[in-house]
Short mmCIF file of C-alpha atoms (C1' of nucleotides) in Angstrom, two decimals:
data_model
loop_
_atom_site.label_atom_id
_atom_site.label_comp_id
_atom_site.label_asym_id
_atom_site.label_seq_id
_atom_site.Cartn_x
_atom_site.Cartn_y
_atom_site.Cartn_z
CA MET A 1 -13.96 -31.03 -25.94
CA THR A 2 -10.81 -31.96 -27.76
CA ARG A 3 -7.52 -32.21 -25.96
CA GLY A 4 -5.05 -31.45 -28.69
CA VAL A 5 -2.64 -28.96 -27.21
CA ALA A 6 -1.03 -30.72 -24.33
CA PRO A 7 -2.64 -34.08 -23.78
CA GLY A 8 -0.90 -34.81 -20.51
CA LEU A 9 -2.27 -31.66 -18.92
CA GLY A 10 -5.84 -32.16 -19.86
CA LEU A 11 -5.96 -28.62 -21.22
CA THR A 12 -8.70 -28.21 -23.82
CA THR A 13 -7.75 -26.75 -27.17
CA GLU A 14 -9.79 -23.68 -26.37
CA GLU A 15 -7.96 -23.15 -23.09
CA GLY A 16 -4.60 -23.72 -24.74
CA ALA A 17 -5.31 -21.35 -27.60
CA ALA A 18 -6.61 -18.58 -25.36
CA LEU A 19 -3.62 -18.95 -23.09
CA GLU A 20 -1.13 -18.88 -25.95
CA ALA A 21 -2.80 -15.83 -27.49
CA HIS A 22 -2.72 -14.06 -24.16
CA LEU A 23 0.94 -14.78 -23.42
CA SER A 24 1.92 -13.96 -26.98
CA SER A 25 0.48 -10.49 -26.50
CA LEU A 26 3.21 -10.00 -23.90
CA ALA A 27 6.00 -11.46 -26.00
CA PRO A 28 5.87 -13.87 -28.92
CA LEU A 29 7.01 -17.45 -28.33
CA SER A 30 8.05 -19.99 -30.95
CA SER A 31 5.81 -23.04 -30.93
CA ARG A 32 8.76 -25.13 -29.72
CA THR A 33 9.29 -22.91 -26.69
CA TRP A 34 5.59 -22.71 -26.11
CA LYS A 35 5.27 -26.49 -25.95
CA ALA A 36 8.26 -26.82 -23.64
CA LEU A 37 6.79 -24.20 -21.35
CA LEU A 38 3.34 -25.73 -21.31
CA ALA A 39 4.83 -29.12 -20.46
CA LEU A 40 6.00 -27.67 -17.15
CA GLY A 41 2.49 -26.83 -15.99
CA GLN A 42 0.26 -28.89 -13.75
CA ARG A 43 -3.47 -28.52 -13.49
CA ARG A 44 -4.77 -27.87 -10.01
CA ARG A 45 -8.22 -27.25 -8.61
CA LEU A 46 -8.93 -24.95 -5.68
CA ALA A 47 -12.20 -25.10 -3.74
CA LYS A 48 -13.82 -21.85 -2.69
CA GLY A 49 -11.78 -20.57 0.23
CA GLY A 50 -8.80 -22.76 -0.65
CA CYS A 51 -5.32 -21.24 -0.67
CA PHE A 52 -2.66 -21.35 -3.35
CA THR A 53 -0.15 -19.62 -1.06
CA ARG A 54 -0.08 -18.57 2.57
CA PRO A 55 2.39 -16.56 4.70
CA GLY A 56 5.43 -18.44 5.88
CA ALA A 57 5.31 -21.03 3.13
CA PRO A 58 8.28 -20.90 0.76
CA ALA A 59 7.42 -19.07 -2.47
CA SER A 60 8.12 -21.64 -5.14
CA HIS A 61 5.30 -21.67 -7.69
CA PHE A 62 3.32 -19.40 -9.95
CA ALA A 63 0.07 -20.17 -11.72
CA VAL A 64 -2.13 -19.16 -14.59
CA VAL A 65 -5.81 -18.91 -13.71
CA LEU A 66 -7.82 -21.06 -16.12
CA SER A 67 -11.16 -20.27 -14.51
CA GLY A 68 -12.42 -18.78 -11.28
CA LEU A 69 -11.23 -15.88 -9.18
CA LEU A 70 -8.40 -15.31 -6.69
CA ARG A 71 -7.55 -12.60 -4.23
CA HIS A 72 -4.10 -11.69 -2.92
CA TYR A 73 -3.99 -10.19 0.56
CA TYR A 74 -1.87 -9.44 3.59
CA VAL A 75 -2.94 -9.98 7.19
CA ASP A 76 -1.39 -7.82 9.90
CA ALA A 77 -0.66 -8.69 13.53
CA ARG A 78 -4.15 -7.63 14.66
CA GLY A 79 -5.77 -9.78 11.98
CA LYS A 80 -6.70 -6.96 9.62
CA GLU A 81 -6.75 -8.07 5.99
CA SER A 82 -5.50 -5.82 3.19
CA VAL A 83 -6.33 -6.88 -0.34
CA LYS A 84 -3.49 -6.39 -2.79
CA ALA A 85 -4.97 -7.77 -6.00
CA PHE A 86 -7.62 -9.86 -7.70
CA ARG A 87 -6.85 -12.37 -10.43
CA GLY A 88 -9.23 -13.83 -13.01
CA PRO A 89 -8.99 -16.11 -16.04
CA LEU A 90 -5.72 -15.85 -18.01
CA ASP A 91 -4.09 -13.76 -15.28
CA VAL A 92 -0.89 -15.00 -13.70
CA SER A 93 -1.07 -15.36 -9.95
CA ALA A 94 1.92 -15.67 -7.65
CA PRO A 95 3.58 -14.27 -4.58
CA TYR A 96 5.63 -12.47 -7.20
CA ALA A 97 7.82 -10.24 -5.04
CA GLU A 98 8.70 -13.17 -2.82
CA LEU A 99 9.57 -15.37 -5.82
CA ILE A 100 11.88 -12.63 -7.07
CA LEU A 101 13.49 -12.20 -3.67
CA ARG A 102 13.44 -15.94 -2.98
CA ARG A 103 11.87 -15.32 0.38
CA PRO A 104 8.97 -17.02 2.14
CA SER A 105 5.58 -15.74 1.08
CA ARG A 106 3.99 -13.01 3.15
CA THR A 107 0.70 -13.03 1.30
CA TYR A 108 -2.36 -15.20 1.09
CA ILE A 109 -3.64 -16.17 -2.32
CA GLU A 110 -7.15 -17.49 -1.83
CA ALA A 111 -9.89 -18.70 -4.14
CA LEU A 112 -13.07 -16.58 -4.04
CA THR A 113 -14.88 -19.22 -6.07
CA ARG A 114 -13.95 -22.67 -7.29
CA THR A 115 -10.83 -22.03 -9.34
CA GLU A 116 -8.74 -23.98 -11.81
CA LEU A 117 -5.03 -23.25 -12.10
CA LEU A 118 -2.16 -24.24 -14.29
CA VAL A 119 0.70 -24.36 -11.80
CA PHE A 120 4.43 -24.01 -12.55
CA ARG A 121 7.46 -24.50 -10.35
CA PHE A 122 9.41 -21.27 -10.58
CA ASP A 123 12.73 -23.12 -10.68
CA ASP A 124 11.52 -25.20 -13.62
CA PHE A 125 10.70 -22.02 -15.48
CA GLU A 126 14.06 -20.52 -14.60
CA ALA A 127 15.92 -23.56 -15.85
CA LEU A 128 14.04 -23.48 -19.14
CA ALA A 129 14.47 -19.72 -19.49
CA ARG A 130 18.12 -19.54 -18.54
CA ASP A 131 19.50 -19.19 -22.06
CA SER A 132 16.31 -18.36 -23.92
CA VAL A 133 15.97 -14.84 -25.28
CA GLU A 134 12.27 -15.47 -25.87
CA LEU A 135 11.55 -16.48 -22.31
CA GLN A 136 13.74 -13.81 -20.76
CA ARG A 137 11.86 -11.32 -22.90
CA LEU A 138 8.56 -12.78 -21.70
CA ALA A 139 9.66 -12.59 -18.08
CA ARG A 140 10.89 -9.06 -18.64
CA ARG A 141 7.60 -8.03 -20.17
CA PHE A 142 5.76 -9.66 -17.33
CA GLY A 143 7.76 -7.73 -14.74
CA GLU A 144 7.22 -4.50 -16.63
CA VAL A 145 3.48 -4.94 -16.89
CA HIS A 146 3.24 -5.62 -13.18
CA PHE A 147 5.43 -2.66 -12.41
CA VAL A 148 3.09 -0.42 -14.39
CA GLN A 149 0.10 -1.75 -12.47
CA LYS A 150 1.72 -1.08 -9.12
CA GLU A 151 2.78 2.38 -10.15
CA GLN A 152 -0.79 3.15 -11.21
CA ARG A 153 -1.87 2.04 -7.76
CA GLU A 154 0.77 4.26 -6.16
CA TYR A 155 -0.59 7.12 -8.27
CA GLU A 156 -4.08 6.50 -6.95
CA PHE A 157 -3.00 6.40 -3.31
CA LEU A 158 -0.92 9.55 -3.69
CA MET A 159 -3.27 11.64 -5.81
CA LEU A 160 -6.86 10.47 -5.35
CA SER A 161 -9.37 10.53 -2.50
CA ALA A 162 -11.01 7.31 -1.35
CA GLU A 163 -14.12 8.22 -3.33
CA GLU A 164 -12.13 8.79 -6.50
CA ARG A 165 -10.28 5.51 -5.99
CA TYR A 166 -13.62 3.75 -5.71
CA ARG A 167 -14.86 5.31 -8.95
CA GLN A 168 -11.68 4.27 -10.72
CA PHE A 169 -12.10 0.76 -9.42
CA CYS A 170 -15.67 0.58 -10.73
CA ALA A 171 -14.59 1.98 -14.09
CA ARG A 172 -11.55 -0.25 -14.41
CA MET A 173 -12.91 -3.57 -13.18
CA PRO A 174 -16.69 -3.55 -13.63
CA GLU A 175 -16.94 -7.35 -14.02
CA LEU A 176 -15.31 -7.90 -10.64
CA LEU A 177 -17.98 -5.89 -8.84
CA GLN A 178 -20.45 -8.67 -9.54
CA HIS A 179 -18.36 -11.36 -7.90
CA ILE A 180 -16.47 -9.72 -5.06
CA PRO A 181 -17.96 -8.90 -1.65
CA GLN A 182 -17.92 -5.16 -1.08
CA HIS A 183 -15.76 -5.20 2.03
CA GLN A 184 -12.95 -6.67 -0.05
CA VAL A 185 -13.26 -3.84 -2.54
CA ALA A 186 -13.01 -1.45 0.40
CA SER A 187 -9.88 -3.19 1.59
CA TYR A 188 -8.41 -3.05 -1.92
CA ILE A 189 -8.82 0.72 -2.11
CA GLY A 190 -7.44 1.13 1.40
CA ILE A 191 -10.52 1.99 3.50
CA THR A 192 -12.95 0.19 5.84
CA PRO A 193 -16.22 -1.39 4.72
CA VAL A 194 -18.12 1.23 6.72
CA ALA A 195 -16.38 4.05 4.89
CA LEU A 196 -17.15 2.49 1.51
CA SER A 197 -20.78 2.08 2.45
CA ARG A 198 -20.93 5.80 3.28
CA ILE A 199 -19.27 6.76 0.01
CA ARG A 200 -21.82 4.71 -1.91
CA ALA A 201 -24.73 6.20 0.07
CA ARG A 202 -23.41 9.70 -0.58
CA SER A 203 -23.21 9.19 -4.32
CA ARG A 204 -26.56 7.38 -4.51
CA ARG A 205 -28.76 10.28 -3.34
CA PRO A 206 -27.61 13.75 -2.61
CA MET B 1 41.65 11.05 -12.72
CA THR B 2 42.20 8.52 -15.44
CA ARG B 3 39.72 8.06 -18.28
CA GLY B 4 40.32 4.49 -19.23
CA VAL B 5 36.86 2.95 -19.47
CA ALA B 6 35.13 4.85 -22.22
CA PRO B 7 37.23 7.76 -23.37
CA GLY B 8 34.55 9.34 -25.50
CA LEU B 9 32.19 9.62 -22.55
CA GLY B 10 34.59 11.25 -20.20
CA LEU B 11 33.68 8.70 -17.55
CA THR B 12 36.46 8.25 -14.98
CA THR B 13 37.69 4.73 -14.29
CA GLU B 14 36.22 4.95 -10.82
CA GLU B 15 32.81 5.91 -12.17
CA GLY B 16 32.97 3.19 -14.80
CA ALA B 17 34.03 0.52 -12.34
CA ALA B 18 31.39 1.45 -9.76
CA LEU B 19 28.72 1.47 -12.44
CA GLU B 20 29.75 -1.87 -13.86
CA ALA B 21 29.87 -3.44 -10.41
CA HIS B 22 26.44 -2.06 -9.62
CA LEU B 23 24.79 -3.25 -12.83
CA SER B 24 26.50 -6.61 -12.59
CA SER B 25 24.83 -7.13 -9.24
CA LEU B 26 21.55 -7.13 -11.16
CA ALA B 27 22.73 -9.41 -13.96
CA PRO B 28 26.23 -10.17 -15.18
CA LEU B 29 27.33 -8.72 -18.51
CA SER B 30 30.19 -9.88 -20.70
CA SER B 31 32.78 -7.15 -21.16
CA ARG B 32 31.86 -6.97 -24.84
CA THR B 33 28.21 -6.27 -24.07
CA TRP B 34 29.21 -3.91 -21.32
CA LYS B 35 31.32 -1.82 -23.69
CA ALA B 36 28.62 -1.75 -26.34
CA LEU B 37 26.10 -0.63 -23.74
CA LEU B 38 28.34 2.05 -22.30
CA ALA B 39 29.01 3.42 -25.78
CA LEU B 40 25.32 4.32 -26.01
CA GLY B 41 25.46 6.67 -23.04
CA GLN B 42 25.90 10.40 -23.09
CA ARG B 43 27.04 12.47 -20.19
CA ARG B 44 24.69 15.26 -19.20
CA ARG B 45 24.77 17.84 -16.43
CA LEU B 46 21.66 19.14 -14.70
CA ALA B 47 21.71 22.33 -12.67
CA LYS B 48 19.79 22.39 -9.39
CA GLY B 49 16.13 22.65 -10.32
CA GLY B 50 16.78 21.45 -13.87
CA CYS B 51 14.51 18.77 -15.34
CA PHE B 52 15.41 15.52 -17.03
CA THR B 53 11.76 14.87 -17.92
CA ARG B 54 8.52 16.80 -17.66
CA PRO B 55 4.86 15.93 -18.32
CA GLY B 56 3.81 15.93 -21.93
CA ALA B 57 7.28 15.37 -23.31
CA PRO B 58 7.70 12.03 -25.09
CA ALA B 59 9.36 9.45 -22.84
CA SER B 60 12.43 8.46 -24.80
CA HIS B 61 15.46 8.30 -22.48
CA PHE B 62 16.62 6.79 -19.26
CA ALA B 63 19.67 7.73 -17.24
CA VAL B 64 22.09 6.54 -14.62
CA VAL B 65 22.81 9.05 -11.89
CA LEU B 66 26.58 9.55 -11.64
CA SER B 67 26.38 12.14 -8.88
CA GLY B 68 23.73 14.33 -7.30
CA LEU B 69 20.10 13.70 -6.44
CA LEU B 70 16.81 13.56 -8.37
CA ARG B 71 13.19 13.48 -7.43
CA HIS B 72 10.32 12.01 -9.45
CA TYR B 73 6.93 13.61 -8.90
CA TYR B 74 3.44 14.16 -10.27
CA VAL B 75 1.59 17.46 -10.29
CA ASP B 76 -2.20 17.44 -10.24
CA ALA B 77 -4.64 19.92 -11.78
CA ARG B 78 -4.59 22.14 -8.67
CA GLY B 79 -0.80 22.25 -8.65
CA LYS B 80 -0.29 19.79 -5.79
CA GLU B 81 2.95 17.86 -6.09
CA SER B 82 3.22 14.18 -5.13
CA VAL B 83 6.69 12.74 -4.85
CA LYS B 84 7.03 9.26 -6.27
CA ALA B 85 10.71 8.54 -5.79
CA PHE B 86 14.19 9.85 -5.11
CA ARG B 87 17.24 8.76 -7.07
CA GLY B 88 20.90 9.03 -6.04
CA PRO B 89 24.27 7.90 -7.43
CA LEU B 90 24.18 4.61 -9.39
CA ASP B 91 20.39 4.59 -9.46
CA VAL B 92 18.62 4.45 -12.79
CA SER B 93 16.17 7.30 -13.33
CA ALA B 94 13.47 7.35 -15.98
CA PRO B 95 9.77 7.85 -16.56
CA TYR B 96 9.84 4.07 -16.51
CA ALA B 97 6.13 3.28 -16.82
CA GLU B 98 5.80 5.69 -19.72
CA LEU B 99 8.83 4.20 -21.49
CA ILE B 100 7.26 0.77 -21.15
CA LEU B 101 3.90 1.99 -22.41
CA ARG B 102 5.52 4.26 -25.01
CA ARG B 103 3.39 7.13 -23.84
CA PRO B 104 4.26 10.74 -23.10
CA SER B 105 5.72 11.31 -19.67
CA ARG B 106 3.35 12.31 -16.89
CA THR B 107 6.03 12.87 -14.30
CA TYR B 108 8.65 15.48 -13.55
CA ILE B 109 12.19 14.32 -12.90
CA GLU B 110 14.00 17.21 -11.34
CA ALA B 111 17.47 17.74 -9.90
CA LEU B 112 17.52 18.56 -6.18
CA THR B 113 21.20 19.44 -6.44
CA ARG B 114 23.63 19.75 -9.33
CA THR B 115 23.46 16.31 -10.90
CA GLU B 116 25.47 14.38 -13.46
CA LEU B 117 23.76 11.79 -15.60
CA LEU B 118 24.69 9.16 -18.12
CA VAL B 119 21.79 9.33 -20.54
CA PHE B 120 20.62 6.58 -22.91
CA ARG B 121 18.05 6.63 -25.68
CA PHE B 122 15.61 3.86 -24.87
CA ASP B 123 15.35 2.83 -28.52
CA ASP B 124 19.14 2.48 -28.74
CA PHE B 125 19.03 0.16 -25.75
CA GLU B 126 16.17 -1.83 -27.25
CA ALA B 127 18.01 -2.26 -30.53
CA LEU B 128 21.12 -3.49 -28.74
CA ALA B 129 19.12 -5.75 -26.45
CA ARG B 130 16.80 -7.25 -29.07
CA ASP B 131 18.63 -10.56 -29.42
CA SER B 132 20.81 -10.46 -26.34
CA VAL B 133 19.97 -12.86 -23.53
CA GLU B 134 22.27 -10.89 -21.23
CA LEU B 135 20.54 -7.59 -21.80
CA GLN B 136 17.05 -9.04 -21.72
CA ARG B 137 17.98 -10.63 -18.43
CA LEU B 138 19.29 -7.28 -17.19
CA ALA B 139 16.11 -5.51 -18.27
CA ARG B 140 14.04 -8.25 -16.68
CA ARG B 141 15.92 -7.96 -13.43
CA PHE B 142 15.53 -4.22 -13.53
CA GLY B 143 11.78 -4.49 -13.95
CA GLU B 144 11.56 -7.03 -11.15
CA VAL B 145 13.53 -4.91 -8.71
CA HIS B 146 11.33 -1.93 -9.44
CA PHE B 147 8.22 -4.01 -9.08
CA VAL B 148 9.36 -5.14 -5.65
CA GLN B 149 9.95 -1.54 -4.60
CA LYS B 150 6.49 -0.47 -5.69
CA GLU B 151 4.87 -3.42 -3.98
CA GLN B 152 6.69 -2.52 -0.76
CA ARG B 153 5.26 0.96 -1.12
CA GLU B 154 1.78 -0.47 -1.69
CA TYR B 155 2.26 -2.51 1.48
CA GLU B 156 3.10 0.63 3.42
CA PHE B 157 0.08 2.55 2.16
CA LEU B 158 -2.26 -0.36 2.86
CA MET B 159 -0.93 -1.47 6.21
CA LEU B 160 0.88 1.39 7.96
CA SER B 161 -0.17 4.70 9.50
CA ALA B 162 1.46 7.93 8.34
CA GLU B 163 3.65 7.89 11.43
CA GLU B 164 4.81 4.35 10.74
CA ARG B 165 5.51 5.21 7.11
CA TYR B 166 7.66 8.09 8.29
CA ARG B 167 9.64 5.85 10.64
CA GLN B 168 10.19 3.36 7.83
CA PHE B 169 11.38 6.12 5.59
CA CYS B 170 13.89 7.31 8.19
CA ALA B 171 15.10 3.77 8.77
CA ARG B 172 15.33 2.89 5.08
CA MET B 173 16.84 6.07 3.64
CA PRO B 174 18.70 7.85 6.44
CA GLU B 175 21.20 9.53 4.08
CA LEU B 176 18.40 11.19 2.13
CA LEU B 177 17.07 12.96 5.23
CA GLN B 178 20.15 15.18 5.19
CA HIS B 179 19.59 16.38 1.64
CA ILE B 180 15.84 16.47 1.09
CA PRO B 181 13.54 19.23 2.34
CA GLN B 182 11.04 17.82 4.78
CA HIS B 183 7.92 18.76 2.86
CA GLN B 184 9.09 16.50 0.05
CA VAL B 185 9.43 13.63 2.48
CA ALA B 186 5.88 14.38 3.60
CA SER B 187 4.70 14.26 0.02
CA TYR B 188 6.55 10.99 -0.54
CA ILE B 189 4.76 9.30 2.35
CA GLY B 190 1.43 10.74 1.23
CA ILE B 191 0.70 13.48 3.79
CA THR B 192 1.03 17.27 4.04
CA PRO B 193 4.08 19.08 5.45
CA VAL B 194 1.95 20.27 8.37
CA ALA B 195 0.98 16.73 9.27
CA LEU B 196 4.59 15.57 9.15
CA SER B 197 5.65 18.43 11.37
CA ARG B 198 3.02 17.35 13.90
CA ILE B 199 4.16 13.74 13.78
CA ARG B 200 7.74 14.81 14.44
CA ALA B 201 6.68 17.08 17.30
CA ARG B 202 4.65 14.24 18.83
CA SER B 203 7.56 11.82 18.78
CA ARG B 204 10.08 14.43 19.98
CA ARG B 205 8.53 15.05 23.37
CA PRO B 206 5.60 13.21 24.81
"C1'" DC C 1 -38.72 -24.30 9.40
"C1'" DG C 2 -35.81 -21.74 12.25
"C1'" DC C 3 -30.75 -20.85 13.09
"C1'" DT C 4 -26.71 -18.94 12.38
"C1'" DC C 5 -23.43 -16.47 9.84
"C1'" DG C 6 -21.67 -13.30 6.56
"C1'" DC C 7 -22.63 -9.05 4.50
"C1'" DG C 8 -24.18 -4.33 3.91
"C1'" DT C 9 -26.07 -0.21 6.09
"C1'" DT C 10 -26.68 3.38 9.42
"C1'" DA C 11 -25.70 6.14 13.47
"C1'" DA C 12 -22.77 8.21 17.12
"C1'" DC C 13 -18.49 9.43 18.55
"C1'" DC C 14 -13.58 10.20 18.00
"C1'" DC C 15 -9.22 11.19 15.93
"C1'" DG C 16 -5.80 11.84 12.37
"C1'" DG C 17 -4.85 14.54 9.00
"C1'" DG C 18 -6.23 18.58 5.67
"C1'" DT C 19 -6.57 23.57 5.43
"C1'" DT C 20 -5.43 28.15 6.35
"C1'" DA C 21 -2.79 31.43 8.36
"C1'" DA C 22 0.87 33.54 10.86
"C1'" DG C 23 5.38 33.76 12.55
"C1'" DA C 24 10.31 32.18 13.09
"C1'" DA C 25 14.53 30.40 11.30
"C1'" DA C 26 17.62 29.24 7.52
"C1'" DC C 27 19.18 30.01 2.97
"C1'" DG C 28 20.41 31.81 -0.99
"C1'" DC C 29 21.08 35.93 -4.02
"C1'" DC C 30 22.45 40.43 -5.15
"C1'" DG D 1 25.25 42.91 4.70
"C1'" DG D 2 20.41 43.28 3.54
"C1'" DC D 3 16.39 41.16 1.61
"C1'" DG D 4 13.34 38.00 -0.36
"C1'" DT D 5 12.33 33.22 -0.52
"C1'" DT D 6 11.98 28.77 1.11
"C1'" DT D 7 11.33 25.82 4.93
"C1'" DC D 8 9.54 24.46 9.28
"C1'" DT D 9 6.55 25.08 13.11
"C1'" DT D 10 2.40 26.06 15.68
"C1'" DA D 11 -2.42 27.00 16.30
"C1'" DA D 12 -7.40 26.93 15.14
"C1'" DC D 13 -10.88 24.90 12.72
"C1'" DC D 14 -12.96 21.37 9.75
"C1'" DC D 15 -13.86 17.01 7.61
"C1'" DG D 16 -13.13 12.33 6.02
"C1'" DG D 17 -12.61 8.21 7.56
"C1'" DG D 18 -11.88 4.85 11.73
"C1'" DT D 19 -14.32 2.53 15.45
"C1'" DT D 20 -17.98 0.44 17.66
"C1'" DA D 21 -22.34 -1.16 17.81
"C1'" DA D 22 -27.01 -2.10 16.45
"C1'" DC D 23 -30.07 -3.68 12.87
"C1'" DG D 24 -31.81 -5.95 8.61
"C1'" DC D 25 -31.29 -9.13 5.19
"C1'" DG D 26 -30.35 -13.16 2.49
"C1'" DA D 27 -27.88 -17.65 2.05
"C1'" DG D 28 -26.70 -21.91 3.71
"C1'" DC D 29 -27.74 -25.60 6.71
"C1'" DG D 30 -29.34 -28.60 10.36
#
DNA sequence: CGCTCGCGTTAACCCGGGTTAAGAAACGCC
DNA sequence: GGCGTTTCTTAACCCGGGTTAACGCGAGCG
């Protein structure tokens, strides 16, 4: 593989091109800005089960997933996990709310499989973006897209039954079903693994 | 009352100053940008029960609440209402997700009391903001703040019981309790009025 | 090979909340 | 002031989902 985009990073041309295309779909970047941005990133590998972020740690970085799969989740006082999100290739992964609020993370971000990340210090991004319309627009777009996702989730919790939420999940993220243990899907839609198993049994053969 | 800020709008100096202070807390604006922005707004009065937005209508405007109280809600096929948000003075109210996606609104925004708004055409804002770092930063900040609110709500649905959500609501928005009928609070926290009444009875006298 | 461990399923029991309905209190509206 | 409407409460009944526990299965590993 050639390494033409950003030699220092070891990003392949394919990776770089896909990433640029994906980010450009949010907001276009001049090639100058794009290069400056990319220069801020650092490649990092996460073993299965490894954590990008854990509660208590200061929220200071965000990352683009190059390959692999991450899950974002909370853990309550009794140890119950609640899955907030999954992130795959080209998705941005971060303790986003905590970065915005400049508070310590309260979420785990954990690799479900071996995962490769392109990691950025948030403050580096902020410094680069300070007077850049392009990057402010990108950051704006990014916030908006994530807002829309959370509002969709709010809609589902307010308006749909657990069974309907499960159907939506299957329809919306069919690829994930292959790679994610079922009890984490249950947690994502806000029910227990037992309840999800019943829902599936019900819809398999009545 | 004096009308020194934006004579054409009929905004009082107090209103203008409070609004500017509030928006500046999100992101600072030069007084030039601030004036240009304000000039885009139109005052509008909503009678109790009047709607700023309803499902099916194109999402084209957002508004700042000058006085009064709004509620945002969905209605499903069987007529069940689900309250998404409340908005009071200085809050921005809009079918935000639909503006972002440029889709027709799917939410009602309705006045709970007589309400005064400062209404903006979204496209006017976009045109003004296109090359303005200040306004892109403001819009970014706005998106981020709303994302954080929705994620907090996701946290509450995933991690808290209905009773805990109710306590949080009371703690977080005590002023609203005076002005909002209880069944709308119930809807906001995702339960029925009957269930909320039981929760209150339980905590009143065990 | 046999072990353990994580995962999914099933069953039994319980409880929170949904549903329906009826009645009481508060609030406009004329 | 009278009257309908909206709001809140309470009760009875039902059901979805939580909890606990037992079992089977496949994967990983010593």
